[in-house]
PDB file of C-alpha atoms in Angstrom:
ATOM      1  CA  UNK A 225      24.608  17.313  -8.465  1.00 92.00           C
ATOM      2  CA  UNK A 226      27.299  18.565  -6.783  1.00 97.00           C
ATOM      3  CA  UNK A 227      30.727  17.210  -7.627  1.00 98.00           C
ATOM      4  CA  UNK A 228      33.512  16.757  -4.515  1.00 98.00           C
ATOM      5  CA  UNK A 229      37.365  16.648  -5.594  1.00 97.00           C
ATOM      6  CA  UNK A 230      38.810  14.244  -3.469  1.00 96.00           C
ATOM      7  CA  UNK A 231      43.274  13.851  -3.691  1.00 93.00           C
ATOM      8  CA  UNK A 232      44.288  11.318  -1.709  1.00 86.00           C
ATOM      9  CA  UNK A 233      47.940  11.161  -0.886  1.00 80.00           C
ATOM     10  CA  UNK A 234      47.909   7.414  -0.084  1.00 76.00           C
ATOM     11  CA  UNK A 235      45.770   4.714  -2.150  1.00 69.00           C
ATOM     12  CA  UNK A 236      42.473   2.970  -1.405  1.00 72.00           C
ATOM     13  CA  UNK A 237      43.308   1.638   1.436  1.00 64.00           C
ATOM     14  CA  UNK A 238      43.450   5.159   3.041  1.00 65.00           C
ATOM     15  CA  UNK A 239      39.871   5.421   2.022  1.00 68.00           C
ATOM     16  CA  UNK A 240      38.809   4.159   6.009  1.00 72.00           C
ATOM     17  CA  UNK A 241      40.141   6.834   7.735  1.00 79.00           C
ATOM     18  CA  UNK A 242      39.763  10.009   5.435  1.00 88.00           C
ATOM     19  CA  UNK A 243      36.405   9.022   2.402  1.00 92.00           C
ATOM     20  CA  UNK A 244      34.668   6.550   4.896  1.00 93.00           C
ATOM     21  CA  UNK A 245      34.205   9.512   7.463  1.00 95.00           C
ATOM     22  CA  UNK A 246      33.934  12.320   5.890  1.00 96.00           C
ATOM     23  CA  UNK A 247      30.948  10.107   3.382  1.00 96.00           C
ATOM     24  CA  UNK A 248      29.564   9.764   7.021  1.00 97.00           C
ATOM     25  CA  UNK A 249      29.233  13.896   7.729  1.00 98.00           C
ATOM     26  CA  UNK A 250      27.745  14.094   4.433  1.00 98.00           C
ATOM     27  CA  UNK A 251      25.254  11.638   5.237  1.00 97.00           C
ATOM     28  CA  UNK A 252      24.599  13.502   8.321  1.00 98.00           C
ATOM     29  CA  UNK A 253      24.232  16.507   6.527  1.00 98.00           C
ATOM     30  CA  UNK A 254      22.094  15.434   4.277  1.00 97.00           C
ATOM     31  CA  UNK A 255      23.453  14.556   1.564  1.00 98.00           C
ATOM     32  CA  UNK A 256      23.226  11.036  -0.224  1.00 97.00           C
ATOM     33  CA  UNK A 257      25.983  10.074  -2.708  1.00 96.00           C
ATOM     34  CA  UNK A 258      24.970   9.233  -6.061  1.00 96.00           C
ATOM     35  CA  UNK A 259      21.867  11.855  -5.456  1.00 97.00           C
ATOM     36  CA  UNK A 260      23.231  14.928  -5.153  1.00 97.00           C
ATOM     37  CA  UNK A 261      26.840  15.066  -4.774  1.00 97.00           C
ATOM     38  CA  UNK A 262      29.861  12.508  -6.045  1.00 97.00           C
ATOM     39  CA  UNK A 263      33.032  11.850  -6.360  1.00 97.00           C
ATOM     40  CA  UNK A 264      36.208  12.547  -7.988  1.00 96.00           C
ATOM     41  CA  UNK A 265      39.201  10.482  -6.791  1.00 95.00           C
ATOM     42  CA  UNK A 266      42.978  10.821  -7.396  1.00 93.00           C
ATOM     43  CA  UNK A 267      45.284   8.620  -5.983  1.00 91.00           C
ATOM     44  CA  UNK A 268      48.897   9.388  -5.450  1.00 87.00           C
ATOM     45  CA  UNK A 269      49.579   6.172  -3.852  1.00 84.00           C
ATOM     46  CA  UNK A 270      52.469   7.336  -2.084  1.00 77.00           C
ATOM     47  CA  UNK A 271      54.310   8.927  -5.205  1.00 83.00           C
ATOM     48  CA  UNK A 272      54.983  12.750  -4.546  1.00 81.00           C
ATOM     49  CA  UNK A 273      56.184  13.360  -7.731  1.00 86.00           C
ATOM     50  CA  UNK A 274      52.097  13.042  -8.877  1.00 90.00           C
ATOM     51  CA  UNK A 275      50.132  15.753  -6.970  1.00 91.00           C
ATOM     52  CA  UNK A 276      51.040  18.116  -9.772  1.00 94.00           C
ATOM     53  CA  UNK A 277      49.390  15.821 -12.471  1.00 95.00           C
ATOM     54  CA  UNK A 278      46.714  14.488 -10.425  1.00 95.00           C
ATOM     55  CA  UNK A 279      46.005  18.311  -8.935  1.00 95.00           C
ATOM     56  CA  UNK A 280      45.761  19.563 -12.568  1.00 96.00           C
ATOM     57  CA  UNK A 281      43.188  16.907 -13.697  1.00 96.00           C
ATOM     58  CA  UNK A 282      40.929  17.317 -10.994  1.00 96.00           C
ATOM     59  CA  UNK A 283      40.966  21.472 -11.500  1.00 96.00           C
ATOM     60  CA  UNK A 284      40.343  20.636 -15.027  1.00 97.00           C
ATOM     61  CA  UNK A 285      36.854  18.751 -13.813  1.00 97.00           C
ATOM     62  CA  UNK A 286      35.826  21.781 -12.506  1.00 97.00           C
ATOM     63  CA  UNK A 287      34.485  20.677  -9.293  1.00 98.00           C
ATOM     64  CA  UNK A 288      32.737  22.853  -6.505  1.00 98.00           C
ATOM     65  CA  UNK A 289      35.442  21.793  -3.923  1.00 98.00           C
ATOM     66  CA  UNK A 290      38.399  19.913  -3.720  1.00 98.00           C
ATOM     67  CA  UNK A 291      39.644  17.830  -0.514  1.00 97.00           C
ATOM     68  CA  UNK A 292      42.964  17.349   0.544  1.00 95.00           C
ATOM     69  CA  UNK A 293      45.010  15.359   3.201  1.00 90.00           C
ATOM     70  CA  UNK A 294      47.989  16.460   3.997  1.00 85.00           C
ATOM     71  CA  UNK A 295      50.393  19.400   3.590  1.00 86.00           C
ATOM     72  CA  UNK A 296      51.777  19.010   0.026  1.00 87.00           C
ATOM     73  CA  UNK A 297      48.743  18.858  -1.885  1.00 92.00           C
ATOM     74  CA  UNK A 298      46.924  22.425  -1.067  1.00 94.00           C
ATOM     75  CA  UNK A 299      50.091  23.768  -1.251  1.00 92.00           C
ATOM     76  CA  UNK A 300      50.032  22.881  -4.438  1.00 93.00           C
ATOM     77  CA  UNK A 301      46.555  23.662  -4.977  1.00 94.00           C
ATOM     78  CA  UNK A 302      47.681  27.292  -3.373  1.00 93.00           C
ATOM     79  CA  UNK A 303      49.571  28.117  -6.954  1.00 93.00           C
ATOM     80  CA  UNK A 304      47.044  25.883  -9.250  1.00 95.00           C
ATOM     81  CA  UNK A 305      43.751  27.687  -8.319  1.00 95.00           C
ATOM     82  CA  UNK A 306      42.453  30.523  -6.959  1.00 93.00           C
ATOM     83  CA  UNK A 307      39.443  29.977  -7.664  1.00 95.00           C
ATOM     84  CA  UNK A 308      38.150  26.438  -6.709  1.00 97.00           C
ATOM     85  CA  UNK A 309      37.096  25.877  -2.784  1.00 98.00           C
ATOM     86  CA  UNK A 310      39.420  23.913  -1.259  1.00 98.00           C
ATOM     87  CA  UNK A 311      38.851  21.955   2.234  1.00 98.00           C
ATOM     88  CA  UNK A 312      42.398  21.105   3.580  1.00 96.00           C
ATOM     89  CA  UNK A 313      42.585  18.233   6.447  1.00 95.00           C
ATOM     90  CA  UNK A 314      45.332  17.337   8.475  1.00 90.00           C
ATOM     91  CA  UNK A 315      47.585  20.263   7.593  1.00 90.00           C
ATOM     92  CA  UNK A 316      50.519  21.896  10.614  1.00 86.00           C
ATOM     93  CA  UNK A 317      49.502  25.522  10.906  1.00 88.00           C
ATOM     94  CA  UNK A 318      47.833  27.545   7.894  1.00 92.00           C
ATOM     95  CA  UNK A 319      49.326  30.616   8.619  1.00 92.00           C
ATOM     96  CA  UNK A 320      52.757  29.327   8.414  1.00 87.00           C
ATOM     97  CA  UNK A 321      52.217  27.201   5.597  1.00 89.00           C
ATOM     98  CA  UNK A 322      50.827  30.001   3.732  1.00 92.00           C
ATOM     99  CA  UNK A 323      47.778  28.770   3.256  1.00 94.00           C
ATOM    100  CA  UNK A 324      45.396  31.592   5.034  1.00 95.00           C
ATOM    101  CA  UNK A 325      46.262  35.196   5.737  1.00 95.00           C
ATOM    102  CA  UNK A 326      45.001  34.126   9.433  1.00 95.00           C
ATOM    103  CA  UNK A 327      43.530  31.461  11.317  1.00 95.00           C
ATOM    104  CA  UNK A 328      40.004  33.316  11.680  1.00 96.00           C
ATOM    105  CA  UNK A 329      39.686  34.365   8.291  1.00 96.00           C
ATOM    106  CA  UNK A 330      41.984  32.595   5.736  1.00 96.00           C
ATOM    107  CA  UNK A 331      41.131  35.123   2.939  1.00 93.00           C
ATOM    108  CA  UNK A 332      41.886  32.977  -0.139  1.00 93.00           C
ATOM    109  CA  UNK A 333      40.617  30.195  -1.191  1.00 96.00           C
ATOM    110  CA  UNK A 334      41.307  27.468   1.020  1.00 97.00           C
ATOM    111  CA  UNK A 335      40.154  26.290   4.723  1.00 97.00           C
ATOM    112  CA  UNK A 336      40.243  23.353   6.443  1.00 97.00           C
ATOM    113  CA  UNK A 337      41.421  21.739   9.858  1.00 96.00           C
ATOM    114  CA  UNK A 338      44.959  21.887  11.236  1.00 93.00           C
ATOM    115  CA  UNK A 339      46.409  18.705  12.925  1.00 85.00           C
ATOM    116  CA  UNK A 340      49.049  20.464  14.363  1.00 77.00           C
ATOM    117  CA  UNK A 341      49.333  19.872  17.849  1.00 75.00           C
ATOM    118  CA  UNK A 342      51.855  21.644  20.224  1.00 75.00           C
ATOM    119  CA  UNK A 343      54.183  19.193  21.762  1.00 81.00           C
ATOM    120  CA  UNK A 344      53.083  16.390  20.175  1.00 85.00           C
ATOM    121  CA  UNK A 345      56.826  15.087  19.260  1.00 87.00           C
ATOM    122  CA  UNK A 346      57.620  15.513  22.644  1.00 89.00           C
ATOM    123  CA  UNK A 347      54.774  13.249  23.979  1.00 91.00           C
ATOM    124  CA  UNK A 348      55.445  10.533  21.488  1.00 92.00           C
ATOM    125  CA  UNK A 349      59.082  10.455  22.313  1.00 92.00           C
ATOM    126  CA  UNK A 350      58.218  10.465  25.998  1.00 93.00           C
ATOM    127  CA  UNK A 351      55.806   7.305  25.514  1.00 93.00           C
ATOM    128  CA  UNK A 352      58.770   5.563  24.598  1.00 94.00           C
ATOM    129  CA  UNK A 353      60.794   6.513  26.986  1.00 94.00           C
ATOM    130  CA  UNK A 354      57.856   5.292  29.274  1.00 94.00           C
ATOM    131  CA  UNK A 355      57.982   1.878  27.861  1.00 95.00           C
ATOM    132  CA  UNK A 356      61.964   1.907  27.334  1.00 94.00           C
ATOM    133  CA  UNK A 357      63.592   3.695  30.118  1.00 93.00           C
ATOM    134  CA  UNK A 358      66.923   2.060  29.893  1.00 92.00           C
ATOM    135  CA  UNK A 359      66.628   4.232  26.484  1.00 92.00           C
ATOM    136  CA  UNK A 360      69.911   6.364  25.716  1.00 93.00           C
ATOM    137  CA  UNK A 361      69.103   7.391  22.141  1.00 95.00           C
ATOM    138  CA  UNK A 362      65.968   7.657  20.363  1.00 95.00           C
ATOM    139  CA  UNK A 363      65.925   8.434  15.844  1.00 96.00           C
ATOM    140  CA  UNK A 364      63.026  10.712  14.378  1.00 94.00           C
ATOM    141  CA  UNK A 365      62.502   9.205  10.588  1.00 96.00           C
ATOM    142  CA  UNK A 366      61.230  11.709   8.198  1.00 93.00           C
ATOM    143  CA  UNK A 367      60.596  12.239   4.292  1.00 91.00           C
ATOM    144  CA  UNK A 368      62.297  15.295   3.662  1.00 89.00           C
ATOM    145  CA  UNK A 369      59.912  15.764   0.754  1.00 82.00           C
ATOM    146  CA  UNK A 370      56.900  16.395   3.278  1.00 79.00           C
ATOM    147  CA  UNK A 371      59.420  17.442   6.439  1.00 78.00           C
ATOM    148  CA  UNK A 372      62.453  19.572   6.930  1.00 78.00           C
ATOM    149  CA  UNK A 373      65.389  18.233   8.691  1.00 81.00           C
ATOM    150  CA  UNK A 374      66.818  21.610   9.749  1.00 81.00           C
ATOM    151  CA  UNK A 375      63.380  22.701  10.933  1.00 77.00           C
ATOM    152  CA  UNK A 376      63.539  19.520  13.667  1.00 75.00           C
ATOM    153  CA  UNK A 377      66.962  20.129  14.566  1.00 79.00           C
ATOM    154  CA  UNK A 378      66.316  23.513  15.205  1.00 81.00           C
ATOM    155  CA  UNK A 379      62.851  22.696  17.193  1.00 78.00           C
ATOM    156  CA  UNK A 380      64.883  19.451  19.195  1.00 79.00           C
ATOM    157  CA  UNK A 381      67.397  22.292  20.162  1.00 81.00           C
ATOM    158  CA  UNK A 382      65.270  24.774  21.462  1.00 80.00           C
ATOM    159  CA  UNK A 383      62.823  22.992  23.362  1.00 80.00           C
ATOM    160  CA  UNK A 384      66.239  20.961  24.738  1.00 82.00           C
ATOM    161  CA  UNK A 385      64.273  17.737  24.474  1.00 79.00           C
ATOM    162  CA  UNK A 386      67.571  15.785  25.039  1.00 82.00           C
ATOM    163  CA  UNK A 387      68.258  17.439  28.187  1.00 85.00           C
ATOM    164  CA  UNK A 388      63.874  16.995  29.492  1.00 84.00           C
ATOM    165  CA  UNK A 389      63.979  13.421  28.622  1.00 86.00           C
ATOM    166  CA  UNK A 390      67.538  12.126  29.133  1.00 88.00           C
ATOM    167  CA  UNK A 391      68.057  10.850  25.883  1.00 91.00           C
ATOM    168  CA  UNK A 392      70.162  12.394  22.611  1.00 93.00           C
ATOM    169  CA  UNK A 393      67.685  12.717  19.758  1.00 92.00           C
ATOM    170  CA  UNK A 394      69.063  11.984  16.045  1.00 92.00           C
ATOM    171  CA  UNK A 395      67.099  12.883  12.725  1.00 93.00           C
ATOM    172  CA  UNK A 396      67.460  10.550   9.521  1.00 96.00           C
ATOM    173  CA  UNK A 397      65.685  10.630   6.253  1.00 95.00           C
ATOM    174  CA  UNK A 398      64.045   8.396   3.962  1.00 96.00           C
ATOM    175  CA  UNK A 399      62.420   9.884   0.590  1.00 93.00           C
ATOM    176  CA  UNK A 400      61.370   6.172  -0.314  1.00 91.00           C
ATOM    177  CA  UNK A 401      62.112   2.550  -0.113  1.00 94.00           C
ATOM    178  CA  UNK A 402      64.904   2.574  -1.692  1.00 95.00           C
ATOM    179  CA  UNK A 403      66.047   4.655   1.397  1.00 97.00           C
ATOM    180  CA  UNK A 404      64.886   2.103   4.200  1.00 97.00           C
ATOM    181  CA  UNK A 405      67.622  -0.206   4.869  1.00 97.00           C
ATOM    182  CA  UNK A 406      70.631   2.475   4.982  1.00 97.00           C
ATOM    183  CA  UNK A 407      68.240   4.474   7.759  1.00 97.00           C
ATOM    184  CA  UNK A 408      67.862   1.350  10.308  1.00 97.00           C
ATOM    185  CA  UNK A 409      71.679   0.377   9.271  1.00 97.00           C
ATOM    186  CA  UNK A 410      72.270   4.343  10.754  1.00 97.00           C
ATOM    187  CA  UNK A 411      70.007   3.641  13.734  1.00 97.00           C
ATOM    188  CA  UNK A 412      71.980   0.063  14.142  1.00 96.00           C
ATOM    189  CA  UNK A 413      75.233   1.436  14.127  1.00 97.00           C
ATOM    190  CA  UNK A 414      74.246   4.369  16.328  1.00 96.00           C
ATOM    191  CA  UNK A 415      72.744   2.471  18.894  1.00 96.00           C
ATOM    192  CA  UNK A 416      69.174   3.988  18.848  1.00 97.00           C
ATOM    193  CA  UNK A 417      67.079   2.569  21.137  1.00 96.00           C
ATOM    194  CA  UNK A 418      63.632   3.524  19.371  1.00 96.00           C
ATOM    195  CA  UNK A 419      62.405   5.518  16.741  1.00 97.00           C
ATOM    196  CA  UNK A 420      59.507   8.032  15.898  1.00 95.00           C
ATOM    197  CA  UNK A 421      58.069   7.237  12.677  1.00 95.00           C
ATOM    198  CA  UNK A 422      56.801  10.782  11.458  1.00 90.00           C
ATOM    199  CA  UNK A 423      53.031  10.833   8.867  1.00 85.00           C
ATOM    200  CA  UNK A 424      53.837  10.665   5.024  1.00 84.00           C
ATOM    201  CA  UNK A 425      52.166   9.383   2.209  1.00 82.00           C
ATOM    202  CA  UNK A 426      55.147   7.671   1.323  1.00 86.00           C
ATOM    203  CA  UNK A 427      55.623   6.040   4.519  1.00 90.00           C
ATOM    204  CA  UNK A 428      51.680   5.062   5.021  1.00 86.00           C
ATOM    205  CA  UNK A 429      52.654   3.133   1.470  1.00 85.00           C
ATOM    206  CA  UNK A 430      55.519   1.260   2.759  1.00 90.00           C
ATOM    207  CA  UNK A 431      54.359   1.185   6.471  1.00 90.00           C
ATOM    208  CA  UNK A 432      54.630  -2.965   5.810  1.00 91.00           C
ATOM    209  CA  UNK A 433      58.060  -3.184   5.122  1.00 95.00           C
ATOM    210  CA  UNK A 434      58.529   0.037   7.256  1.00 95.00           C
ATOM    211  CA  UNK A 435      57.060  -2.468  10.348  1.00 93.00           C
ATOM    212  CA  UNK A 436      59.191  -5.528   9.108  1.00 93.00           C
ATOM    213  CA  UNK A 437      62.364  -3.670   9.775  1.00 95.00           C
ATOM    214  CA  UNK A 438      61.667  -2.500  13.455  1.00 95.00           C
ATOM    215  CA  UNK A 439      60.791  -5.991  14.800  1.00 92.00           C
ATOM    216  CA  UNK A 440      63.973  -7.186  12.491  1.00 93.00           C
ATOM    217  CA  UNK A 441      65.968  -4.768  14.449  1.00 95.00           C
ATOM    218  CA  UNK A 442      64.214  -4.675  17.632  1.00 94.00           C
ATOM    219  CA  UNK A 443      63.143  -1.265  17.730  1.00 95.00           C
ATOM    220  CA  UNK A 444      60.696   0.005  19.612  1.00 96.00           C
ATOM    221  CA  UNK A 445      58.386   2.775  17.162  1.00 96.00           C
ATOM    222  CA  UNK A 446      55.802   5.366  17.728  1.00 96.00           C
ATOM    223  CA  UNK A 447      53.777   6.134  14.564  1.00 94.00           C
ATOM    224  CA  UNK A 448      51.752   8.982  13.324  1.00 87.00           C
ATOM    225  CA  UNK A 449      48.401   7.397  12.710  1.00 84.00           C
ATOM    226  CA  UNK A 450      46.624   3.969  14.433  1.00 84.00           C
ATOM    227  CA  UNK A 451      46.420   2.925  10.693  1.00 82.00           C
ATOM    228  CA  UNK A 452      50.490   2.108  10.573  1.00 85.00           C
ATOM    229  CA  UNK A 453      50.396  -0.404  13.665  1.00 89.00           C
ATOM    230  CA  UNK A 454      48.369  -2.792  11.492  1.00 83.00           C
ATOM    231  CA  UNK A 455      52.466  -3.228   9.828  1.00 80.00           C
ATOM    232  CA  UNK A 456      54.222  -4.241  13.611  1.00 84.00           C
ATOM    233  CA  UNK A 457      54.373  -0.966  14.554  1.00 91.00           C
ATOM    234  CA  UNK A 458      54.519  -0.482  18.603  1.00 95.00           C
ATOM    235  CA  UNK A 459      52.381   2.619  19.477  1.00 96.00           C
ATOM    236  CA  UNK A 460      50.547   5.860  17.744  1.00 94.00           C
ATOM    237  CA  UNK A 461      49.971   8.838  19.011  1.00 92.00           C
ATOM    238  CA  UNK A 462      48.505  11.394  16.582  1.00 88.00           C
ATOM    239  CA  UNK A 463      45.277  13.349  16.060  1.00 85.00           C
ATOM    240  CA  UNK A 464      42.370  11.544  15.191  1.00 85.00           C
ATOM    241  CA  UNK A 465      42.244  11.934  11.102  1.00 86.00           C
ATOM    242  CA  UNK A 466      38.456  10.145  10.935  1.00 88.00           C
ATOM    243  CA  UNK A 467      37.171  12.649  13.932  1.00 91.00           C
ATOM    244  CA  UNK A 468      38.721  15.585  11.120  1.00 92.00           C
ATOM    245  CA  UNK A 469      37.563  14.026   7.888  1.00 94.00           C
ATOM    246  CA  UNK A 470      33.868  13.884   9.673  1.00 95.00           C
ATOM    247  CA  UNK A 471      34.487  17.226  10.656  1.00 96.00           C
ATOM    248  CA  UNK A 472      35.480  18.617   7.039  1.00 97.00           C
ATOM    249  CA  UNK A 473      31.982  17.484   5.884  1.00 98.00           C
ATOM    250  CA  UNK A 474      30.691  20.819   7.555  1.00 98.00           C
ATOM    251  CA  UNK A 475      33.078  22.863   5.752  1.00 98.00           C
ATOM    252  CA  UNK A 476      32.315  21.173   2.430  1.00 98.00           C
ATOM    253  CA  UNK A 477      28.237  21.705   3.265  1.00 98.00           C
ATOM    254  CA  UNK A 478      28.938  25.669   3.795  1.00 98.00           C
ATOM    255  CA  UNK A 479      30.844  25.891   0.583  1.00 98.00           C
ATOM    256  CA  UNK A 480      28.051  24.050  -1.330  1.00 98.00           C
ATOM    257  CA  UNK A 481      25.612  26.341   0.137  1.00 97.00           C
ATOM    258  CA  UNK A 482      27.464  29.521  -1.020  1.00 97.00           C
ATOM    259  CA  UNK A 483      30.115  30.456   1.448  1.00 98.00           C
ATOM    260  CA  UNK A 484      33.392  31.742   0.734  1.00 97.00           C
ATOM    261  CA  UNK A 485      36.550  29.281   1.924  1.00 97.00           C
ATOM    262  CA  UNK A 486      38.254  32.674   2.708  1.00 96.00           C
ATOM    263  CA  UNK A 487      35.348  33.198   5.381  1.00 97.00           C
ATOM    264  CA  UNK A 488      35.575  29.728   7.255  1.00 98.00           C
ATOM    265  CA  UNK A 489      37.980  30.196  10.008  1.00 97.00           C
ATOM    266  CA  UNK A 490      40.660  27.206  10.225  1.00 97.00           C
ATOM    267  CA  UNK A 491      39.571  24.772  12.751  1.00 96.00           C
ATOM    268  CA  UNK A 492      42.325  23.103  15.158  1.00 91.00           C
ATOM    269  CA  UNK A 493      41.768  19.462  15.959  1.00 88.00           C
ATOM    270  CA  UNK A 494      41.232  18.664  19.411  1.00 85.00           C
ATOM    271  CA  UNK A 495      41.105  14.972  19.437  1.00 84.00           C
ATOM    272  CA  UNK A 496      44.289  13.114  20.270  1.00 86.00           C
ATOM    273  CA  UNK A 497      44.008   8.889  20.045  1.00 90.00           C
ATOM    274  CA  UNK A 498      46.842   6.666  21.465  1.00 94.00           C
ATOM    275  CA  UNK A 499      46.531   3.270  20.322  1.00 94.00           C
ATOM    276  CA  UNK A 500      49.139   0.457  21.689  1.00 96.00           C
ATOM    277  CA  UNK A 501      49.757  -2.297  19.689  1.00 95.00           C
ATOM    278  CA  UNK A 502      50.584  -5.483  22.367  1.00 95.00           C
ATOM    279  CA  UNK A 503      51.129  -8.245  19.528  1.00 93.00           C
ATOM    280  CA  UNK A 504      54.066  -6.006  18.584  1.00 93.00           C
ATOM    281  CA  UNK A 505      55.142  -5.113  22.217  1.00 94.00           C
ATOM    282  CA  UNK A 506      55.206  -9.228  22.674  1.00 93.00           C
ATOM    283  CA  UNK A 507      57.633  -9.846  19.116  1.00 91.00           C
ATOM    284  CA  UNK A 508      59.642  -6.826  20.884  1.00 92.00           C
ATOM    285  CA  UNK A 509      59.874  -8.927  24.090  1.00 92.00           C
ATOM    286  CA  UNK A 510      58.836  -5.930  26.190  1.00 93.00           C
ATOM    287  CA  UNK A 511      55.923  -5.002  28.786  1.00 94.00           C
ATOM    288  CA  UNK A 512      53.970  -1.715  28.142  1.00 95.00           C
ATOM    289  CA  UNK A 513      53.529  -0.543  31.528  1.00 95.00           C
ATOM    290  CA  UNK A 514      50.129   0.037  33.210  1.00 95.00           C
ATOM    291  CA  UNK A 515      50.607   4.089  32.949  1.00 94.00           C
ATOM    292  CA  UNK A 516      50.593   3.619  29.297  1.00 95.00           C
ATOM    293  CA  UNK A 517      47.596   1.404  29.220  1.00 95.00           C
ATOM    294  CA  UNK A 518      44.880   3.003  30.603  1.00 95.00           C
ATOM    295  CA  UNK A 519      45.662   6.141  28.662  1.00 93.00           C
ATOM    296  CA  UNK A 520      45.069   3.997  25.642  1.00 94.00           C
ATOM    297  CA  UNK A 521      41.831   4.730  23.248  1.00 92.00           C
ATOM    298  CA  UNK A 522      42.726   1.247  22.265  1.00 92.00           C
ATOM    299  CA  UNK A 523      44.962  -1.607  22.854  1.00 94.00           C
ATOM    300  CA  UNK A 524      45.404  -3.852  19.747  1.00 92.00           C
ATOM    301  CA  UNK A 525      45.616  -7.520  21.320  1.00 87.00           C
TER     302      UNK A 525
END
């Protein structure tokens, strides 16, 4: 019986959009859990600080392949093994991560699918302005564990963002919960109109108290994921992590069957989903135009 590593950055309640699918390509595959593959889960459950722990007990299992979601945790699995398959999903670009000598043949270890998609910041930032366009001054919210905040400066700069959608663009961070209220007190006392809530474990955790804080301070939010609007949040615009998971069942079949990870080229995704979240729009007191809504993939009522 095969045995399938499985990190998960979040906790269970992740298990929907990353285990549910990519259970479903096995199926599809072939395989039948229980039969002749399982599982091993570790859950970080939004605590950074325990991919090195959790990585190390799962390497210490032995299993034929190890999953990840996310960027932290096969970078971490970059320095822990280099010898276990690993299927990465959801990570920016391999090559600049480190993670693969090149997108066609990665050459170590690990492969995967990149979520990376060019411009995507861009697009989210213009929805709002779509749905806001009094809008003066929009806030990106990071983690700085899983983000850099010079890197966005530096990438809001050169593709002059500001200047292509009228607005001035500030970057805060929050590492945790502890860092919530001081953020949105920043985005208060600046003025911000709405904020882009960037993908993080941490975040995903905390996405409910995350959500109670824009409709406390009337802010308008575009998410990384469908799963966060669930907590209040307005709109998501992000790739489609179920369409990826499914998708990393193929990669996890060819390692089973004998190929080398170094020999799977990196797959981009190519599935965008924009979900709108109207219940929220209606606490927010505003009116998601019609241009907005029939670009949907779904509109949460």
């Amino acid at each position: 019986m095969a045995r399938i590593g499985f990190i998960g950055s979040t906790a269970r309640d992740s298990l929907r959009t990353f285990v549910d699918p990519l259970r479903q390509g096995l199926r599809e595959l072939g395989y039948v859990e229980g039969q002749n593959y399982a599982f091993e889960f570790r859950w970080a459950e939004g605590k950074q600080e325990r991919f090195p722990e959790l990585l190390a007990e799962l390497i210490a299992l032995a299993p034929d392949v190890i999953v990840t979601t996310g960027n932290r945790p096969p970078m971490l699995a970059k320095d822990a093994t280099n010898t276990i398959p690993v299927v990465a999903v959801a990570v920016d670009d391999p090559v600049e991560m480190g993670l693969a000598v090149s997108h066609a043949r990665p050459g170590r270890n690990i492969t995967g699918l990149s979520g990376a998609f060019q411009g995507i910041l861009e697009k989210r930032l213009q929805l709002m302005k779509d749905i806001v366009p009094a809008a003066r001054r929009f806030a990106v919210l990071i983690n700085p564990f899983t983000y850099r905040r010079a890197n966005f400066e530096k990438y809001l700069q050169e593709q002059n963002l500001e200047g292509v959608l009228g607005v001035q663009v500030i970057v805060l961070e929050a590492r945790g919960p502890d860092d919530f209220d001081a953020a949105f007190a920043t985005m208060a006392r600046e003025r911000v109109d709405a904020v882009a809530v960037l993908a993080d474990a941490t975040f995903w955790t905390h996405r409910a108290r995350l959500g109670e804080l824009c409709t406390k301070h009337r802010l308008p939010s575009v998410w990384g994921g469908a799963g966060y609007l669930d907590a209040g949040g307005l709109v998501s615009y992000q790739g489609d992590f179920a369409a990826m998971s499914r998708r990393a069942a193929s990669f996890v079949d060819k390692i089973l069957k004998g190929t080398k990870p170094g020999d799977i080229p990196f797959e981009q995704a190519t599935k965008l989903e924009l979900v709108v979240n109207l219940k929220a729009a209606k606490a927010l007191g505003l009116t998601v135009p019609q241009s907005v809504l029939v670009s949907a993939d779904e509109v949460i009522q």
